[in-house]
CSV table of C-alpha atoms and ligand atoms in Angstrom, one decimal:
chain,number,residue,atom,x,y,z
M,1,UNK,CA,0.0,0.0,0.0
M,2,UNK,CA,1.2,3.5,-0.8
M,3,UNK,CA,2.2,5.6,2.2
M,4,UNK,CA,0.9,9.0,2.7
M,5,UNK,CA,3.3,11.7,3.9
M,6,UNK,CA,2.6,13.7,7.0
M,7,UNK,CA,2.0,17.3,6.1
M,8,UNK,CA,5.1,19.2,7.4
M,9,UNK,CA,3.1,22.3,8.1
M,10,UNK,CA,0.8,20.7,10.7
M,11,UNK,CA,0.5,23.8,12.9
M,12,UNK,CA,-0.3,22.0,16.2
M,13,UNK,CA,2.8,19.8,15.8
M,14,UNK,CA,5.0,22.7,14.9
M,15,UNK,CA,3.7,24.5,18.0
M,16,UNK,CA,4.6,21.6,20.2
M,17,UNK,CA,8.0,21.1,18.6
M,18,UNK,CA,8.7,24.8,19.1
M,19,UNK,CA,7.5,24.7,22.7
M,20,UNK,CA,9.7,21.6,23.4
M,21,UNK,CA,12.6,23.3,21.6
M,22,UNK,CA,12.2,26.1,24.1
M,23,UNK,CA,12.1,23.8,27.1
M,24,UNK,CA,15.2,22.0,25.7
M,25,UNK,CA,17.2,25.3,25.4
M,26,UNK,CA,16.1,26.2,28.9
M,27,UNK,CA,17.3,22.8,30.2
M,28,UNK,CA,20.7,23.1,28.5
M,29,UNK,CA,21.2,26.8,29.5
M,30,UNK,CA,20.1,26.0,33.1
M,31,UNK,CA,22.2,22.8,33.4
M,32,UNK,CA,25.1,24.1,35.4
M,33,UNK,CA,23.0,26.0,37.8
M,34,UNK,CA,20.4,23.2,38.3
M,35,UNK,CA,22.3,19.9,38.2
M,36,UNK,CA,22.8,19.8,41.9
M,37,UNK,CA,19.3,20.6,42.9
M,38,UNK,CA,16.7,18.0,44.1
M,39,UNK,CA,14.0,18.9,41.6
M,40,UNK,CA,16.0,18.7,38.4
M,41,UNK,CA,15.4,15.0,37.7
M,42,UNK,CA,11.7,15.5,38.2
M,43,UNK,CA,11.8,18.3,35.7
M,44,UNK,CA,13.5,16.0,33.2
M,45,UNK,CA,10.8,13.4,33.7
M,46,UNK,CA,8.2,16.0,32.7
M,47,UNK,CA,10.3,16.7,29.6
M,48,UNK,CA,10.2,13.0,28.7
M,49,UNK,CA,6.4,12.9,28.9
M,50,UNK,CA,6.1,15.9,26.7
M,51,UNK,CA,8.4,14.4,24.0
M,52,UNK,CA,6.4,11.1,24.0
M,53,UNK,CA,3.3,13.3,23.4
M,54,UNK,CA,5.0,14.8,20.3
M,55,UNK,CA,5.9,11.4,19.1
M,56,UNK,CA,2.3,10.3,19.4
M,57,UNK,CA,1.3,13.2,17.2
M,58,UNK,CA,3.6,12.0,14.5
M,59,UNK,CA,1.9,8.6,14.3
M,60,UNK,CA,-0.3,7.9,11.3
M,61,UNK,CA,-3.5,8.0,13.4
M,62,UNK,CA,-3.1,11.7,14.2
M,63,UNK,CA,-1.3,12.9,11.0
M,64,UNK,CA,-2.8,14.6,8.0
M,65,UNK,CA,-3.3,12.7,4.7
M,66,UNK,CA,-1.2,14.3,1.9
M,67,UNK,CA,-3.0,17.1,0.1
M,68,UNK,CA,-2.4,17.8,-3.6
M,69,UNK,CA,-2.8,20.8,-6.0
M,70,UNK,CA,-5.4,21.4,-8.8
M,71,UNK,CA,-2.7,20.3,-11.3
M,72,UNK,CA,-2.8,16.8,-9.8
M,73,UNK,CA,-6.5,16.3,-10.2
M,74,UNK,CA,-7.5,13.1,-12.1
M,75,UNK,CA,-9.3,14.0,-15.3
M,76,UNK,CA,-12.3,12.0,-14.1
M,77,UNK,CA,-13.2,10.6,-10.7
M,78,UNK,CA,-14.5,7.2,-11.5
M,79,UNK,CA,-17.5,5.6,-9.7
M,80,UNK,CA,-17.2,2.3,-7.9
M,81,UNK,CA,-19.6,0.0,-6.1
M,82,UNK,CA,-23.1,1.5,-6.3
M,83,UNK,CA,-23.5,4.1,-9.1
M,84,UNK,CA,-27.3,4.6,-8.7
M,85,UNK,CA,-29.0,3.3,-5.5
M,86,UNK,CA,-31.7,0.8,-6.3
M,87,UNK,CA,-34.0,2.4,-3.8
M,88,UNK,CA,-37.3,4.1,-4.8
M,89,UNK,CA,-37.2,6.5,-1.8
M,90,UNK,CA,-33.7,7.6,-2.7
M,91,UNK,CA,-34.6,8.0,-6.4
M,92,UNK,CA,-37.6,10.2,-5.4
M,93,UNK,CA,-35.3,12.5,-3.4
M,94,UNK,CA,-32.8,12.6,-6.3
M,95,UNK,CA,-35.5,13.7,-8.7
M,96,UNK,CA,-36.2,16.7,-6.5
M,97,UNK,CA,-32.5,17.6,-6.3
M,98,UNK,CA,-32.4,16.4,-2.7
M,99,UNK,CA,-34.5,19.4,-1.5
M,100,UNK,CA,-36.5,17.0,0.7
M,101,UNK,CA,-33.5,15.0,1.9
M,102,UNK,CA,-32.3,15.5,5.4
M,103,UNK,CA,-29.5,13.8,7.3
M,104,UNK,CA,-30.6,12.3,10.6
M,105,UNK,CA,-28.0,12.5,13.4
M,106,UNK,CA,-28.8,10.6,16.5
M,107,UNK,CA,-27.9,7.8,18.9
M,108,UNK,CA,-25.7,8.8,21.9
M,109,UNK,CA,-26.0,12.5,21.5
M,110,UNK,CA,-27.6,15.3,23.7
M,111,UNK,CA,-29.3,17.0,20.8
M,112,UNK,CA,-30.5,14.6,18.0
M,113,UNK,CA,-31.1,16.6,14.8
M,114,UNK,CA,-32.0,16.5,11.1
M,115,UNK,CA,-29.9,18.6,8.7
M,116,UNK,CA,-31.0,19.5,5.2
M,117,UNK,CA,-28.5,19.9,2.4
M,118,UNK,CA,-28.9,23.7,2.6
M,119,UNK,CA,-28.2,23.7,6.3
M,120,UNK,CA,-25.1,21.5,5.8
M,121,UNK,CA,-23.9,23.9,3.1
M,122,UNK,CA,-24.3,26.8,5.6
M,123,UNK,CA,-22.0,25.3,8.2
M,124,UNK,CA,-18.3,26.0,8.0
M,125,UNK,CA,-16.7,24.1,5.1
M,126,UNK,CA,-13.4,22.6,4.2
M,127,UNK,CA,-11.9,21.8,0.8
M,128,UNK,CA,-9.2,19.2,0.3
M,129,UNK,CA,-7.5,17.6,-2.7
M,130,UNK,CA,-6.7,14.1,-1.8
M,131,UNK,CA,-6.0,10.7,-3.3
M,132,UNK,CA,-8.6,8.0,-3.0
M,133,UNK,CA,-7.2,4.4,-2.9
M,134,UNK,CA,-9.6,1.5,-3.6
M,135,UNK,CA,-8.6,-2.0,-2.6
M,136,UNK,CA,-9.6,-3.1,-6.1
M,137,UNK,CA,-6.4,-1.5,-7.3
M,138,UNK,CA,-7.2,2.0,-8.6
M,139,UNK,CA,-6.6,5.5,-7.2
M,140,UNK,CA,-7.9,8.9,-8.1
M,141,UNK,CA,-7.2,12.4,-7.0
M,142,UNK,CA,-10.3,14.6,-6.4
M,143,UNK,CA,-11.2,17.9,-4.8
M,144,UNK,CA,-13.7,17.5,-2.0
M,145,UNK,CA,-15.7,20.2,-0.3
M,146,UNK,CA,-17.9,19.6,2.7
M,147,UNK,CA,-18.6,20.2,6.4
M,148,UNK,CA,-16.1,18.8,8.8
M,149,UNK,CA,-17.8,16.1,10.8
M,150,UNK,CA,-16.5,17.7,14.1
M,151,UNK,CA,-18.8,20.7,13.2
M,152,UNK,CA,-21.8,18.4,13.1
M,153,UNK,CA,-20.7,16.7,16.3
M,154,UNK,CA,-20.5,20.0,18.0
M,155,UNK,CA,-24.2,20.7,17.1
M,156,UNK,CA,-25.4,17.3,18.5
M,157,UNK,CA,-23.1,17.1,21.5
M,158,UNK,CA,-21.9,13.4,21.8
M,159,UNK,CA,-22.5,11.8,25.1
M,160,UNK,CA,-19.3,10.7,26.9
M,161,UNK,CA,-20.0,7.0,26.3
M,162,UNK,CA,-20.1,7.5,22.5
M,163,UNK,CA,-17.1,5.7,20.9
M,164,UNK,CA,-18.1,5.2,17.2
M,165,UNK,CA,-19.9,7.1,14.5
M,166,UNK,CA,-21.9,4.8,12.2
M,167,UNK,CA,-23.0,6.0,8.7
M,168,UNK,CA,-26.1,4.5,7.1
M,169,UNK,CA,-26.5,4.7,3.3
M,170,UNK,CA,-29.4,4.6,0.9
M,171,UNK,CA,-28.1,1.8,-1.4
M,172,UNK,CA,-29.1,-1.8,-0.9
M,173,UNK,CA,-26.2,-4.0,-1.9
M,174,UNK,CA,-28.4,-7.0,-2.5
M,175,UNK,CA,-32.2,-7.3,-2.7
M,176,UNK,CA,-33.0,-6.9,0.9
M,177,UNK,CA,-33.5,-3.8,3.1
M,178,UNK,CA,-31.1,-5.4,5.7
M,179,UNK,CA,-28.2,-5.3,3.3
M,180,UNK,CA,-27.8,-1.6,2.9
M,181,UNK,CA,-24.2,-0.2,2.8
M,182,UNK,CA,-23.0,1.2,6.1
M,183,UNK,CA,-19.7,2.2,7.6
M,184,UNK,CA,-18.2,3.4,10.9
M,185,UNK,CA,-15.2,5.3,12.3
M,186,UNK,CA,-14.0,5.9,15.9
M,187,UNK,CA,-14.3,9.3,17.6
M,188,UNK,CA,-10.6,10.1,16.8
M,189,UNK,CA,-11.2,9.8,13.1
M,190,UNK,CA,-14.6,11.5,13.4
M,191,UNK,CA,-12.9,14.5,14.9
M,192,UNK,CA,-9.9,14.5,12.5
M,193,UNK,CA,-9.8,17.8,10.6
M,194,UNK,CA,-9.9,16.1,7.2
M,195,UNK,CA,-12.9,14.0,8.0
M,196,UNK,CA,-15.7,15.7,6.1
M,197,UNK,CA,-19.3,15.2,4.9
M,198,UNK,CA,-18.6,16.1,1.3
M,199,UNK,CA,-21.3,17.7,-0.9
M,200,UNK,CA,-19.1,18.9,-3.8
M,201,UNK,CA,-16.6,17.1,-6.0
M,202,UNK,CA,-14.2,19.1,-8.1
M,203,UNK,CA,-16.1,22.3,-7.5
M,204,UNK,CA,-19.6,21.0,-8.6
M,205,UNK,CA,-22.4,19.3,-6.7
M,206,UNK,CA,-21.5,15.7,-5.9
M,207,UNK,CA,-22.7,13.5,-8.7
M,208,UNK,CA,-25.0,10.6,-7.9
M,209,UNK,CA,-22.3,8.2,-9.1
M,210,UNK,CA,-20.0,9.5,-6.4
M,211,UNK,CA,-22.6,9.5,-3.5
M,212,UNK,CA,-25.0,12.5,-3.8
M,213,UNK,CA,-26.1,14.3,-1.8
M,214,UNK,CA,-23.4,13.6,0.8
M,215,UNK,CA,-20.6,11.1,1.2
M,216,UNK,CA,-18.0,10.7,3.9
M,217,UNK,CA,-14.3,11.4,3.3
M,218,UNK,CA,-11.9,9.8,5.9
M,219,UNK,CA,-8.7,10.6,4.1
M,220,UNK,CA,-6.2,8.3,5.8
M,221,UNK,CA,-8.3,5.2,5.1
M,222,UNK,CA,-9.2,3.1,2.1
M,223,UNK,CA,-12.0,3.8,-0.3
M,224,UNK,CA,-14.6,1.5,1.2
M,225,UNK,CA,-14.7,3.6,4.4
M,226,UNK,CA,-15.9,6.6,2.3
M,227,UNK,CA,-19.7,5.9,2.6
M,228,UNK,CA,-21.8,7.4,-0.2
M,229,UNK,CA,-25.5,8.3,-0.2
M,230,UNK,CA,-25.7,9.1,3.5
M,231,UNK,CA,-29.1,9.0,5.2
M,232,UNK,CA,-28.4,8.7,8.9
M,233,UNK,CA,-25.6,9.0,11.3
M,234,UNK,CA,-25.7,7.2,14.7
M,235,UNK,CA,-23.3,7.6,17.6
M,236,UNK,CA,-22.9,4.3,19.5
M,237,UNK,CA,-20.8,2.8,22.2
M,238,UNK,CA,-20.3,-0.5,20.4
M,239,UNK,CA,-21.3,-1.9,17.0
M,240,UNK,CA,-21.7,-5.4,18.4
M,241,UNK,CA,-25.4,-5.2,17.9
M,242,UNK,CA,-25.3,-3.8,14.4
M,243,UNK,CA,-25.7,-6.4,11.6
M,244,UNK,CA,-22.7,-8.8,11.9
M,245,UNK,CA,-21.0,-6.6,14.5
M,246,UNK,CA,-17.9,-5.8,12.4
M,247,UNK,CA,-18.7,-2.1,11.8
M,248,UNK,CA,-19.3,-2.0,8.1
M,249,UNK,CA,-20.7,-3.7,5.0
M,250,UNK,CA,-17.4,-4.9,3.7
M,251,UNK,CA,-16.0,-5.5,7.3
M,252,UNK,CA,-18.9,-7.9,7.8
M,253,UNK,CA,-17.4,-9.9,4.9
M,254,UNK,CA,-13.9,-9.9,6.3
M,255,UNK,CA,-12.3,-6.6,5.4
M,256,UNK,CA,-10.3,-4.7,8.0
M,257,UNK,CA,-12.3,-2.3,10.1
M,258,UNK,CA,-9.4,0.1,10.4
M,259,UNK,CA,-8.4,0.5,6.7
M,260,UNK,CA,-5.4,2.7,7.3
M,261,UNK,CA,-3.1,3.6,4.4
P,301,LIG,N1,-23.0,3.6,-0.1
P,301,LIG,C1,-21.9,3.2,-0.7
P,301,LIG,N2,-20.7,3.7,-0.3
P,301,LIG,C2,-19.6,3.3,-0.9
P,301,LIG,C3,-19.6,2.2,-1.8
P,301,LIG,C4,-20.9,1.7,-2.2
P,301,LIG,O1,-21.0,0.7,-3.0
P,301,LIG,N3,-22.0,2.2,-1.6
P,301,LIG,N4,-18.4,1.7,-2.4
P,301,LIG,C5,-17.2,2.0,-1.6
P,301,LIG,C6,-16.0,1.8,-2.4
P,301,LIG,S1,-15.4,0.2,-2.4
P,301,LIG,C7,-15.2,2.8,-2.9
P,301,LIG,S2,-13.7,2.5,-3.6
P,301,LIG,C8,-15.8,4.2,-2.9
P,301,LIG,C9,-16.0,4.6,-4.4
P,301,LIG,O2,-16.3,5.9,-4.5
P,301,LIG,P1,-16.6,6.6,-5.9
P,301,LIG,O3,-17.9,5.9,-6.4
P,301,LIG,O4,-16.8,8.0,-5.7
P,301,LIG,O5,-15.4,6.3,-6.8
P,301,LIG,O6,-17.0,4.3,-2.3
P,301,LIG,C10,-17.2,3.5,-1.2
P,301,LIG,N5,-18.4,3.8,-0.5
P,302,LIG,MO1,-13.2,0.4,-3.1
């Protein structure tokens, strides 16, 4: 699998590195004066804790996925899996340009809500040019615009026991209602700055083939995590009770739940 580089300009990390650099200078400068005092070793121990915190920030779980420029965009962003949901309710919503569609957000939250496409478009937005990698062996670079999931979470206020965000989609994968596509991420990925509910692809409304009206982008994971045709989001403590209990449509069939790249 291709590795994604950490963005060198990650401001939080730079801040920490700078702060630590400052502490280091202080330690060195103060060495002669402090080496014989009782509290010096204790101070060093604090320094060690801080540097293990910076190391944790550098791990793939916290890092940013690589972002690209307009020049890198794929000429066409192909569609994979469902291209048109075989669901009469979805097709009726699509015919009306999703004016009657609303995303339900519920489960372990203080303030369950429903958000229309217009409301989602009015929340703060983020645009990112990223590479999508599908396990079937293709990649594409696209420009995604959407509302960061953490903005939506701030509206609904997750309860402390919420550990996962589950995304329910409109497309049945086989002929039964119970086999609709679904996916999940943990709260760390849900709050990651690049995790967005995307409504635009390459500067235009998201096409149906790519998940209209809304699809998830979880940029440090593989394509199958990027649920299309979102209908409902549910915060849960465990997905043991959901379908086969593995946290996603493909996971239930043996794919990894954490599809890190
Ligand atoms: N609802 C839904 N989401 C889905 C799929 C799907 O079939 N249905 N396919 C997944 C897979 S395997 C990939 S690679 C991407 C494809 O996204 P695209 O159609 O925009 O290329 O969506 C993912 N999300
Ligand atoms: Mo995929």
